[in-house]
PDB file of C-alpha atoms in Angstrom:
ATOM      1  CA  MET A   6      50.016  30.287 -12.353  1.00 61.00           C
ATOM      2  CA  ALA A   7      50.530  26.863 -13.812  1.00 76.00           C
ATOM      3  CA  ASN A   8      48.434  24.108 -12.409  1.00 89.00           C
ATOM      4  CA  ASN A   9      49.920  21.005 -10.869  1.00 94.00           C
ATOM      5  CA  VAL A  10      49.116  17.462 -11.831  1.00 96.00           C
ATOM      6  CA  TYR A  11      48.963  14.650  -9.276  1.00 96.00           C
ATOM      7  CA  ALA A  12      48.642  10.901  -9.425  1.00 96.00           C
ATOM      8  CA  PHE A  13      46.776   8.582  -7.086  1.00 96.00           C
ATOM      9  CA  THR A  14      46.211   4.887  -6.522  1.00 95.00           C
ATOM     10  CA  ALA A  15      43.200   5.204  -4.202  1.00 95.00           C
ATOM     11  CA  LEU A  16      40.533   7.807  -3.650  1.00 96.00           C
ATOM     12  CA  THR A  17      40.027   7.873   0.104  1.00 95.00           C
ATOM     13  CA  GLY A  18      41.513   6.484   3.271  1.00 94.00           C
ATOM     14  CA  GLY A  19      44.203   9.072   3.794  1.00 94.00           C
ATOM     15  CA  ALA A  20      47.108   6.688   3.203  1.00 94.00           C
ATOM     16  CA  ALA A  21      50.043   7.559   0.960  1.00 94.00           C
ATOM     17  CA  GLY A  22      48.858   7.432  -2.652  1.00 94.00           C
ATOM     18  CA  ALA A  23      45.241   8.308  -1.829  1.00 96.00           C
ATOM     19  CA  LEU A  24      43.705  11.348  -3.456  1.00 96.00           C
ATOM     20  CA  ASP A  25      42.372  12.647  -0.155  1.00 96.00           C
ATOM     21  CA  ALA A  26      45.868  12.451   1.354  1.00 96.00           C
ATOM     22  CA  ILE A  27      47.042  15.395  -0.757  1.00 96.00           C
ATOM     23  CA  ALA A  28      46.906  18.390   1.584  1.00 94.00           C
ATOM     24  CA  GLY A  29      44.396  21.024   0.570  1.00 92.00           C
ATOM     25  CA  ALA A  30      46.867  23.736   1.520  1.00 93.00           C
ATOM     26  CA  ILE A  31      49.104  22.993  -1.461  1.00 94.00           C
ATOM     27  CA  LEU A  32      46.252  22.711  -3.953  1.00 95.00           C
ATOM     28  CA  ALA A  33      44.801  25.395  -6.230  1.00 95.00           C
ATOM     29  CA  THR A  34      41.704  25.578  -8.351  1.00 94.00           C
ATOM     30  CA  GLY A  35      42.361  23.855 -11.646  1.00 93.00           C
ATOM     31  CA  ASP A  36      44.911  21.363 -10.344  1.00 95.00           C
ATOM     32  CA  LEU A  37      44.410  17.968 -11.939  1.00 96.00           C
ATOM     33  CA  ALA A  38      44.716  14.436 -10.625  1.00 96.00           C
ATOM     34  CA  PHE A  39      44.817  11.198 -12.580  1.00 95.00           C
ATOM     35  CA  GLY A  40      44.849   7.674 -11.284  1.00 95.00           C
ATOM     36  CA  ILE A  41      43.353   4.238 -11.128  1.00 91.00           C
ATOM     37  CA  ALA A  42      40.979   3.238  -8.360  1.00 89.00           C
ATOM     38  CA  ASP A  43      38.650   0.273  -8.160  1.00 83.00           C
ATOM     39  CA  GLY A  44      39.887  -0.774 -11.596  1.00 86.00           C
ATOM     40  CA  LYS A  45      38.833   2.446 -13.301  1.00 85.00           C
ATOM     41  CA  ILE A  46      40.867   5.242 -14.822  1.00 89.00           C
ATOM     42  CA  LEU A  47      39.672   8.447 -13.192  1.00 92.00           C
ATOM     43  CA  ALA A  48      40.413  12.142 -13.658  1.00 93.00           C
ATOM     44  CA  TYR A  49      39.709  14.923 -11.173  1.00 94.00           C
ATOM     45  CA  LYS A  50      39.847  18.694 -11.201  1.00 93.00           C
ATOM     46  CA  PHE A  51      40.344  20.621  -7.943  1.00 95.00           C
ATOM     47  CA  ASP A  52      37.969  23.416  -6.877  1.00 92.00           C
ATOM     48  CA  SER A  53      39.323  25.309  -3.872  1.00 92.00           C
ATOM     49  CA  THR A  54      35.986  27.061  -3.273  1.00 89.00           C
ATOM     50  CA  SER A  55      33.858  23.941  -3.118  1.00 88.00           C
ATOM     51  CA  SER A  56      32.586  22.632   0.193  1.00 86.00           C
ATOM     52  CA  ALA A  57      30.261  20.054  -1.321  1.00 84.00           C
ATOM     53  CA  THR A  58      29.527  17.003   0.773  1.00 85.00           C
ATOM     54  CA  GLU A  59      32.075  14.285   0.069  1.00 90.00           C
ATOM     55  CA  SER A  60      30.570  11.547  -2.099  1.00 88.00           C
ATOM     56  CA  SER A  61      33.058   9.103  -3.578  1.00 90.00           C
ATOM     57  CA  PRO A  62      33.806   8.866  -6.422  1.00 89.00           C
ATOM     58  CA  GLU A  63      32.128  12.107  -7.590  1.00 86.00           C
ATOM     59  CA  ILE A  64      33.417  14.407  -4.838  1.00 91.00           C
ATOM     60  CA  ILE A  65      36.550  13.811  -2.785  1.00 95.00           C
ATOM     61  CA  ALA A  66      37.493  16.034   0.152  1.00 96.00           C
ATOM     62  CA  PRO A  67      41.145  16.382   1.168  1.00 96.00           C
ATOM     63  CA  ASP A  68      41.706  15.092   4.687  1.00 96.00           C
ATOM     64  CA  SER A  69      43.253  18.462   5.519  1.00 94.00           C
ATOM     65  CA  GLY A  70      42.486  21.885   4.138  1.00 92.00           C
ATOM     66  CA  ASN A  71      39.678  23.249   2.030  1.00 92.00           C
ATOM     67  CA  GLY A  72      38.315  22.532  -1.441  1.00 93.00           C
ATOM     68  CA  ARG A  73      37.128  19.442  -3.254  1.00 94.00           C
ATOM     69  CA  TRP A  74      38.335  17.143  -6.027  1.00 95.00           C
ATOM     70  CA  LEU A  75      35.511  16.912  -8.564  1.00 90.00           C
ATOM     71  CA  LEU A  76      35.314  13.943 -10.890  1.00 89.00           C
ATOM     72  CA  ALA A  77      35.905  15.192 -14.417  1.00 83.00           C
ATOM     73  CA  THR A  78      35.166  11.969 -16.235  1.00 71.00           C
ATOM     74  CA  ASN A  79      31.635  11.619 -14.961  1.00 72.00           C
ATOM     75  CA  HIS A  80      29.267  11.264 -17.879  1.00 82.00           C
ATOM     76  CA  TYR A  81      26.035  11.140 -15.957  1.00 88.00           C
ATOM     77  CA  LYS A  82      24.428  12.416 -12.781  1.00 90.00           C
ATOM     78  CA  MET A  83      21.503  11.031 -10.871  1.00 93.00           C
ATOM     79  CA  GLY A  84      19.304  13.251  -8.724  1.00 95.00           C
ATOM     80  CA  SER A  85      15.786  13.801  -7.497  1.00 97.00           C
ATOM     81  CA  PHE A  86      13.228  16.554  -7.103  1.00 97.00           C
ATOM     82  CA  THR A  87       9.620  17.107  -6.155  1.00 97.00           C
ATOM     83  CA  ARG A  88       6.914  19.181  -7.767  1.00 97.00           C
ATOM     84  CA  VAL A  89       3.671  20.510  -6.300  1.00 96.00           C
ATOM     85  CA  LEU A  90       1.284  19.319  -8.987  1.00 96.00           C
ATOM     86  CA  ASN A  91      -1.134  22.206  -8.853  1.00 94.00           C
ATOM     87  CA  ALA A  92       1.466  24.946  -8.703  1.00 93.00           C
ATOM     88  CA  GLN A  93       1.448  27.898 -11.041  1.00 90.00           C
ATOM     89  CA  ASP A  94       2.679  27.204 -14.577  1.00 94.00           C
ATOM     90  CA  GLY A  95       6.242  28.290 -15.241  1.00 95.00           C
ATOM     91  CA  ASN A  96       9.880  27.382 -15.603  1.00 96.00           C
ATOM     92  CA  VAL A  97      11.754  25.636 -12.794  1.00 97.00           C
ATOM     93  CA  SER A  98      15.542  25.330 -12.696  1.00 97.00           C
ATOM     94  CA  TYR A  99      17.296  22.224 -11.396  1.00 97.00           C
ATOM     95  CA  THR A 100      20.936  22.709 -10.469  1.00 94.00           C
ATOM     96  CA  GLY A 101      23.860  20.841  -8.954  1.00 91.00           C
ATOM     97  CA  VAL A 102      24.290  18.453 -11.868  1.00 91.00           C
ATOM     98  CA  GLY A 103      27.887  19.547 -12.331  1.00 84.00           C
ATOM     99  CA  PHE A 104      27.829  19.789 -16.125  1.00 87.00           C
ATOM    100  CA  LYS A 105      25.574  20.852 -18.987  1.00 92.00           C
ATOM    101  CA  PRO A 106      23.471  17.798 -19.824  1.00 94.00           C
ATOM    102  CA  SER A 107      22.554  16.741 -23.338  1.00 95.00           C
ATOM    103  CA  ALA A 108      19.789  14.314 -22.408  1.00 96.00           C
ATOM    104  CA  LEU A 109      17.551  13.390 -19.484  1.00 97.00           C
ATOM    105  CA  ILE A 110      15.573  10.409 -18.255  1.00 98.00           C
ATOM    106  CA  ILE A 111      12.940  11.278 -15.648  1.00 98.00           C
ATOM    107  CA  ILE A 112      10.699   8.847 -13.780  1.00 98.00           C
ATOM    108  CA  GLY A 113       8.149   9.867 -11.199  1.00 97.00           C
ATOM    109  CA  SER A 114       5.205   8.919  -9.043  1.00 97.00           C
ATOM    110  CA  ILE A 115       3.074  10.102  -6.160  1.00 94.00           C
ATOM    111  CA  SER A 116       3.977   7.970  -3.180  1.00 88.00           C
ATOM    112  CA  GLY A 117       1.367   5.344  -2.335  1.00 86.00           C
ATOM    113  CA  THR A 118      -0.601   5.770  -5.562  1.00 90.00           C
ATOM    114  CA  LYS A 119      -0.639   4.324  -9.071  1.00 92.00           C
ATOM    115  CA  TYR A 120       0.525   7.563 -10.674  1.00 96.00           C
ATOM    116  CA  PHE A 121       3.546   6.830 -12.840  1.00 97.00           C
ATOM    117  CA  THR A 122       5.492   8.737 -15.460  1.00 98.00           C
ATOM    118  CA  VAL A 123       8.644   7.922 -17.399  1.00 98.00           C
ATOM    119  CA  GLY A 124      10.026  10.378 -19.920  1.00 97.00           C
ATOM    120  CA  LEU A 125      13.069  11.101 -22.042  1.00 97.00           C
ATOM    121  CA  THR A 126      14.281  14.282 -23.610  1.00 96.00           C
ATOM    122  CA  SER A 127      17.156  15.689 -25.581  1.00 95.00           C
ATOM    123  CA  ALA A 128      17.461  19.256 -26.789  1.00 93.00           C
ATOM    124  CA  ILE A 129      15.705  18.226 -29.985  1.00 92.00           C
ATOM    125  CA  ALA A 130      12.849  15.972 -28.931  1.00 92.00           C
ATOM    126  CA  GLY A 131      11.229  14.325 -25.975  1.00 94.00           C
ATOM    127  CA  GLY A 132       8.412  12.031 -25.030  1.00 96.00           C
ATOM    128  CA  VAL A 133       6.686  10.609 -21.989  1.00 97.00           C
ATOM    129  CA  ILE A 134       4.645   7.523 -21.214  1.00 97.00           C
ATOM    130  CA  PHE A 135       2.399   7.755 -18.174  1.00 96.00           C
ATOM    131  CA  VAL A 136      -0.512   6.111 -16.409  1.00 95.00           C
ATOM    132  CA  PHE A 137      -3.984   7.629 -16.283  1.00 95.00           C
ATOM    133  CA  LEU A 138      -4.948   7.143 -12.641  1.00 92.00           C
ATOM    134  CA  SER A 139      -8.653   6.883 -13.508  1.00 89.00           C
ATOM    135  CA  ASP A 140      -8.420   3.660 -15.488  1.00 88.00           C
ATOM    136  CA  SER A 141      -4.755   2.596 -15.207  1.00 86.00           C
ATOM    137  CA  ASN A 142      -4.345   2.824 -18.970  1.00 91.00           C
ATOM    138  CA  TYR A 143      -1.156   4.192 -20.463  1.00 94.00           C
ATOM    139  CA  GLY A 144      -0.934   7.467 -22.310  1.00 94.00           C
ATOM    140  CA  LEU A 145       1.861   9.164 -24.174  1.00 93.00           C
ATOM    141  CA  VAL A 146       2.730  12.725 -25.076  1.00 93.00           C
ATOM    142  CA  ALA A 147       5.441  13.905 -27.450  1.00 94.00           C
ATOM    143  CA  ASN A 148       7.706  16.772 -26.463  1.00 89.00           C
ATOM    144  CA  ARG A 149       7.043  16.380 -22.757  1.00 94.00           C
ATOM    145  CA  CYS A 150       9.269  14.499 -20.325  1.00 97.00           C
ATOM    146  CA  VAL A 151       6.997  14.366 -17.252  1.00 97.00           C
ATOM    147  CA  GLU A 152       3.232  13.808 -17.042  1.00 97.00           C
ATOM    148  CA  PHE A 153       1.112  13.140 -13.976  1.00 97.00           C
ATOM    149  CA  HIS A 154      -2.500  12.504 -15.085  1.00 96.00           C
ATOM    150  CA  SER A 155      -5.556  11.779 -12.954  1.00 95.00           C
ATOM    151  CA  GLY A 156      -7.772  11.251 -15.975  1.00 93.00           C
ATOM    152  CA  ALA A 157      -9.447  14.606 -15.471  1.00 93.00           C
ATOM    153  CA  ALA A 158      -6.508  16.853 -14.585  1.00 95.00           C
ATOM    154  CA  ALA A 159      -2.792  16.798 -15.173  1.00 95.00           C
ATOM    155  CA  GLU A 160       0.567  18.404 -14.517  1.00 96.00           C
ATOM    156  CA  GLY A 161       3.402  17.944 -16.971  1.00 96.00           C
ATOM    157  CA  ALA A 162       6.727  19.347 -18.021  1.00 97.00           C
ATOM    158  CA  SER A 163       8.786  19.775 -21.124  1.00 97.00           C
ATOM    159  CA  LEU A 164      12.435  20.727 -21.404  1.00 97.00           C
ATOM    160  CA  ALA A 165      12.992  24.479 -21.448  1.00 97.00           C
ATOM    161  CA  SER A 166      16.801  24.387 -21.583  1.00 97.00           C
ATOM    162  CA  PHE A 167      19.950  22.537 -20.687  1.00 96.00           C
ATOM    163  CA  ASP A 168      22.042  24.786 -18.448  1.00 94.00           C
ATOM    164  CA  ASN A 169      25.690  24.869 -17.385  1.00 90.00           C
ATOM    165  CA  ASP A 170      24.951  23.164 -14.034  1.00 90.00           C
ATOM    166  CA  GLY A 171      21.641  21.460 -14.756  1.00 94.00           C
ATOM    167  CA  PHE A 172      18.445  21.956 -16.665  1.00 97.00           C
ATOM    168  CA  THR A 173      15.186  23.902 -16.686  1.00 97.00           C
ATOM    169  CA  LEU A 174      11.750  22.364 -17.090  1.00 97.00           C
ATOM    170  CA  ALA A 175       8.654  24.244 -18.247  1.00 97.00           C
ATOM    171  CA  TRP A 176       5.756  23.034 -16.078  1.00 97.00           C
ATOM    172  CA  ALA A 177       2.110  23.417 -17.004  1.00 96.00           C
ATOM    173  CA  ASN A 178      -1.100  22.049 -15.580  1.00 94.00           C
ATOM    174  CA  ASP A 179      -4.380  21.103 -17.207  1.00 92.00           C
ATOM    175  CA  ALA A 180      -7.710  21.579 -15.414  1.00 93.00           C
ATOM    176  CA  GLY A 181      -6.017  22.939 -12.310  1.00 93.00           C
ATOM    177  CA  GLY A 182      -3.531  20.142 -11.812  1.00 94.00           C
ATOM    178  CA  ILE A 183      -3.492  17.622  -8.962  1.00 94.00           C
ATOM    179  CA  ASN A 184      -3.513  18.473  -5.256  1.00 92.00           C
ATOM    180  CA  ALA A 185      -0.487  16.385  -4.352  1.00 93.00           C
ATOM    181  CA  THR A 186       3.291  16.337  -4.612  1.00 95.00           C
ATOM    182  CA  GLY A 187       4.978  14.372  -7.358  1.00 96.00           C
ATOM    183  CA  SER A 188       8.402  12.852  -6.694  1.00 97.00           C
ATOM    184  CA  CYS A 189      10.835  12.331  -9.554  1.00 98.00           C
ATOM    185  CA  TYR A 190      14.248  10.789 -10.096  1.00 98.00           C
ATOM    186  CA  TYR A 191      16.350  11.916 -13.016  1.00 97.00           C
ATOM    187  CA  LEU A 192      19.422  10.675 -14.829  1.00 97.00           C
ATOM    188  CA  ALA A 193      21.222  13.463 -16.682  1.00 96.00           C
ATOM    189  CA  PHE A 194      23.743  12.580 -19.388  1.00 95.00           C
ATOM    190  CA  ARG A 195      26.654  14.823 -20.303  1.00 89.00           C
TER     191      ARG A 195
ATOM    192  CA  MET B   9      19.110  17.847  -0.327  1.00 93.00           C
ATOM    193  CA  ARG B  10      17.501  21.269  -0.271  1.00 95.00           C
ATOM    194  CA  ILE B  11      13.872  22.128   0.341  1.00 96.00           C
ATOM    195  CA  CYS B  12      11.844  25.310  -0.026  1.00 97.00           C
ATOM    196  CA  VAL B  13       9.003  25.777   2.447  1.00 97.00           C
ATOM    197  CA  HIS B  14       6.142  28.265   2.529  1.00 96.00           C
ATOM    198  CA  LYS B  15       6.566  29.535   6.080  1.00 95.00           C
ATOM    199  CA  ALA B  16       2.917  30.277   6.888  1.00 96.00           C
ATOM    200  CA  THR B  17       1.456  26.971   5.697  1.00 95.00           C
ATOM    201  CA  LYS B  18       4.563  24.757   6.090  1.00 96.00           C
ATOM    202  CA  ARG B  19       3.860  23.446   2.571  1.00 96.00           C
ATOM    203  CA  ILE B  20       7.001  22.115   0.900  1.00 96.00           C
ATOM    204  CA  LEU B  21       7.100  23.904  -2.422  1.00 96.00           C
ATOM    205  CA  GLU B  22      10.026  21.954  -3.803  1.00 96.00           C
ATOM    206  CA  MET B  23      12.811  19.510  -2.998  1.00 96.00           C
ATOM    207  CA  GLN B  24      16.008  19.010  -5.016  1.00 96.00           C
ATOM    208  CA  SER B  25      18.664  16.455  -4.150  1.00 93.00           C
ATOM    209  CA  GLY B  26      21.747  18.439  -5.088  1.00 88.00           C
ATOM    210  CA  ALA B  27      20.762  21.995  -5.929  1.00 92.00           C
ATOM    211  CA  THR B  28      23.117  24.884  -5.420  1.00 91.00           C
ATOM    212  CA  PRO B  29      21.985  27.297  -2.665  1.00 93.00           C
ATOM    213  CA  GLY B  30      19.408  29.816  -3.840  1.00 94.00           C
ATOM    214  CA  THR B  31      18.033  27.759  -6.724  1.00 95.00           C
ATOM    215  CA  LEU B  32      14.811  26.853  -4.944  1.00 96.00           C
ATOM    216  CA  LEU B  33      14.260  30.383  -3.676  1.00 96.00           C
ATOM    217  CA  LYS B  34      14.619  31.690  -7.204  1.00 96.00           C
ATOM    218  CA  ASN B  35      12.184  29.066  -8.504  1.00 96.00           C
ATOM    219  CA  ALA B  36       9.578  29.978  -5.866  1.00 96.00           C
ATOM    220  CA  GLU B  37       9.968  33.685  -6.506  1.00 95.00           C
ATOM    221  CA  SER B  38       9.524  33.024 -10.232  1.00 94.00           C
ATOM    222  CA  ALA B  39       6.270  31.248  -9.339  1.00 93.00           C
ATOM    223  CA  GLY B  40       5.028  34.366  -7.559  1.00 93.00           C
ATOM    224  CA  TYR B  41       6.028  33.775  -3.934  1.00 95.00           C
ATOM    225  CA  SER B  42       7.443  36.659  -1.932  1.00 95.00           C
ATOM    226  CA  ALA B  43      10.955  36.113  -0.581  1.00 94.00           C
ATOM    227  CA  ALA B  44       9.706  37.000   2.891  1.00 96.00           C
ATOM    228  CA  ASP B  45       7.144  34.175   2.829  1.00 96.00           C
ATOM    229  CA  ILE B  46       9.443  31.319   1.888  1.00 96.00           C
ATOM    230  CA  GLU B  47      12.511  29.621   3.272  1.00 96.00           C
ATOM    231  CA  GLU B  48      15.140  27.458   1.594  1.00 96.00           C
ATOM    232  CA  ARG B  49      17.241  25.142   3.703  1.00 94.00           C
ATOM    233  CA  GLU B  50      19.479  22.100   3.401  1.00 93.00           C
ATOM    234  CA  VAL B  51      18.166  19.008   5.156  1.00 94.00           C
ATOM    235  CA  ASP B  52      19.180  15.403   5.596  1.00 93.00           C
ATOM    236  CA  GLU B  53      16.677  12.559   5.185  1.00 92.00           C
ATOM    237  CA  ALA B  54      15.465  12.913   8.779  1.00 95.00           C
ATOM    238  CA  GLY B  55      14.995  16.643   8.314  1.00 95.00           C
ATOM    239  CA  TYR B  56      13.072  16.043   5.102  1.00 95.00           C
ATOM    240  CA  GLN B  57      10.788  13.545   6.798  1.00 94.00           C
ATOM    241  CA  ALA B  58      10.188  16.057   9.603  1.00 95.00           C
ATOM    242  CA  ALA B  59       9.260  18.705   7.044  1.00 96.00           C
ATOM    243  CA  LEU B  60       6.885  16.273   5.312  1.00 94.00           C
ATOM    244  CA  ALA B  61       5.276  15.530   8.670  1.00 94.00           C
ATOM    245  CA  ALA B  62       4.543  19.246   9.089  1.00 95.00           C
ATOM    246  CA  ASP B  63       3.167  19.763   5.565  1.00 95.00           C
ATOM    247  CA  PRO B  64      -0.663  19.777   5.721  1.00 94.00           C
ATOM    248  CA  VAL B  65      -1.139  18.458   2.175  1.00 91.00           C
ATOM    249  CA  GLU B  66       1.335  15.639   2.752  1.00 91.00           C
ATOM    250  CA  LEU B  67      -0.367  14.832   6.078  1.00 92.00           C
ATOM    251  CA  ALA B  68      -3.781  14.671   4.407  1.00 91.00           C
ATOM    252  CA  GLN B  69      -2.406  12.449   1.672  1.00 88.00           C
ATOM    253  CA  ALA B  70      -0.728  10.167   4.216  1.00 88.00           C
ATOM    254  CA  ALA B  71      -4.014   9.918   6.156  1.00 91.00           C
ATOM    255  CA  ALA B  72      -5.935   9.083   2.983  1.00 88.00           C
ATOM    256  CA  LEU B  73      -3.407   6.402   2.072  1.00 87.00           C
ATOM    257  CA  ALA B  74      -3.561   4.954   5.586  1.00 89.00           C
ATOM    258  CA  ALA B  75      -7.364   4.778   5.357  1.00 90.00           C
ATOM    259  CA  LEU B  76      -7.108   3.065   1.977  1.00 86.00           C
ATOM    260  CA  LYS B  77      -4.606   0.557   3.361  1.00 88.00           C
ATOM    261  CA  ALA B  78      -6.876  -0.166   6.333  1.00 91.00           C
ATOM    262  CA  ALA B  79      -9.832  -0.731   4.010  1.00 89.00           C
ATOM    263  CA  ARG B  80      -7.788  -3.150   1.904  1.00 89.00           C
ATOM    264  CA  GLU B  81      -6.820  -5.060   5.042  1.00 92.00           C
ATOM    265  CA  VAL B  82     -10.479  -5.332   6.072  1.00 92.00           C
ATOM    266  CA  LYS B  83     -11.328  -6.638   2.599  1.00 92.00           C
ATOM    267  CA  ALA B  84      -8.515  -9.179   2.671  1.00 93.00           C
ATOM    268  CA  GLN B  85      -9.548 -10.381   6.123  1.00 93.00           C
ATOM    269  CA  ASP B  86     -13.205 -10.721   5.013  1.00 92.00           C
ATOM    270  CA  PHE B  87     -12.053 -12.886   2.125  1.00 92.00           C
ATOM    271  CA  LEU B  88     -10.019 -15.059   4.464  1.00 92.00           C
ATOM    272  CA  ASP B  89     -12.852 -15.346   6.959  1.00 92.00           C
ATOM    273  CA  ASN B  90     -15.449 -16.326   4.360  1.00 91.00           C
ATOM    274  CA  LEU B  91     -13.333 -18.267   1.897  1.00 89.00           C
ATOM    275  CA  PRO B  92     -10.557 -19.711   4.044  1.00 88.00           C
ATOM    276  CA  SER B  93      -9.690 -22.379   1.475  1.00 90.00           C
ATOM    277  CA  TRP B  94     -11.320 -24.299  -1.341  1.00 91.00           C
ATOM    278  CA  ALA B  95     -11.269 -27.445   0.782  1.00 93.00           C
ATOM    279  CA  ALA B  96     -13.199 -25.668   3.550  1.00 90.00           C
ATOM    280  CA  VAL B  97     -15.769 -24.314   1.081  1.00 89.00           C
ATOM    281  CA  LYS B  98     -16.193 -27.708  -0.595  1.00 92.00           C
ATOM    282  CA  THR B  99     -16.566 -29.488   2.734  1.00 92.00           C
ATOM    283  CA  ALA B 100     -19.129 -26.955   3.956  1.00 91.00           C
ATOM    284  CA  ILE B 101     -21.278 -27.223   0.832  1.00 91.00           C
ATOM    285  CA  GLU B 102     -21.112 -31.004   0.628  1.00 93.00           C
ATOM    286  CA  GLY B 103     -21.893 -31.298   4.328  1.00 93.00           C
ATOM    287  CA  ALA B 104     -24.824 -28.892   4.364  1.00 91.00           C
ATOM    288  CA  THR B 105     -28.036 -30.822   4.922  1.00 93.00           C
ATOM    289  CA  THR B 106     -30.322 -28.084   6.220  1.00 94.00           C
ATOM    290  CA  ILE B 107     -31.622 -24.762   4.991  1.00 94.00           C
ATOM    291  CA  ALA B 108     -29.917 -23.091   7.943  1.00 94.00           C
ATOM    292  CA  ALA B 109     -26.562 -24.567   7.019  1.00 92.00           C
ATOM    293  CA  LEU B 110     -27.023 -23.552   3.390  1.00 93.00           C
ATOM    294  CA  ARG B 111     -27.996 -20.029   4.483  1.00 94.00           C
ATOM    295  CA  VAL B 112     -24.684 -19.725   6.327  1.00 93.00           C
ATOM    296  CA  ILE B 113     -22.789 -20.766   3.206  1.00 92.00           C
ATOM    297  CA  VAL B 114     -24.752 -18.465   0.906  1.00 94.00           C
ATOM    298  CA  LEU B 115     -24.181 -15.550   3.274  1.00 93.00           C
ATOM    299  CA  LYS B 116     -20.432 -16.150   3.212  1.00 93.00           C
ATOM    300  CA  LEU B 117     -20.396 -16.349  -0.573  1.00 93.00           C
ATOM    301  CA  ALA B 118     -22.603 -13.266  -0.889  1.00 94.00           C
ATOM    302  CA  ARG B 119     -20.216 -11.379   1.357  1.00 93.00           C
ATOM    303  CA  VAL B 120     -17.329 -12.035  -1.016  1.00 93.00           C
ATOM    304  CA  VAL B 121     -19.446 -11.291  -4.111  1.00 94.00           C
ATOM    305  CA  TYR B 122     -20.511  -7.975  -2.543  1.00 94.00           C
ATOM    306  CA  TRP B 123     -16.883  -7.009  -1.968  1.00 92.00           C
ATOM    307  CA  LEU B 124     -16.000  -7.896  -5.544  1.00 92.00           C
ATOM    308  CA  ALA B 125     -18.972  -6.064  -7.044  1.00 93.00           C
ATOM    309  CA  ARG B 126     -18.976  -2.932  -4.863  1.00 91.00           C
ATOM    310  CA  ASP B 127     -15.421  -2.852  -3.482  1.00 87.00           C
ATOM    311  CA  LYS B 128     -16.600  -1.709  -0.076  1.00 86.00           C
ATOM    312  CA  ALA B 129     -17.672  -3.293   3.196  1.00 85.00           C
ATOM    313  CA  ASP B 130     -21.200  -1.920   3.286  1.00 85.00           C
TER     314      ASP B 130
END
């Protein structure tokens, strides 16, 4: 079945011309919508199975019916995760990015402490700069993108893979890791 | 956001802001947890805070941070009490004409030096 293409002049609000005013009942997976909103040219693809929480401009829910309009021109995605810093070594998958990234920026800390890590990675190379909690000096490690370091023990991660809906990090600890939870924010680039 | 909790200990094993359902369960099982021992659920910010408040490691960390904050406040107050301003210190020293008055000043200065050298109250 051929997909339909729609135009819009606003994203939400339900008025004529808004993307969310198009009834879900007439939409099918793969339908496209193009328009200008807030001064930007935007393109959306409809997913009739999605029930993701509406979050303009990334995810637009029709005011009636099921499914979601998913922004197709999004080139980055911001998210967050936590990591128990003395957990068993191994790979951890992070999903919900909406595309297969090609690069990541990850920053992290342990709330209320001076732990700090900022790292970058592509599929080819990565690196992280972090603070040794013991003396507040900076350290750096190539080919890792996260590093929490007490001075005596550490927990860090390198990129294992970029996946269709996110990425996988390979976590490993040194000297048993740290008995705390690290919180990280990431910016994934398409 | 989604969290994965170890049911017996209430420890939050992982949080992800936008993960697809099942991702965190799979991660925990890959780390050696039994599916029967863990639970993945979607929470809002209030639900996440409630889960943190039930996590024993997070509680211990919060208590340690609160104790550290209280100690810093004691230190700051001791500084204020003993060195309220340079004008006050200068006036006290210039006005001290007895050993007793000088002892009071020296004690105040020693209090601040002790904090700076040992970083503790006693």
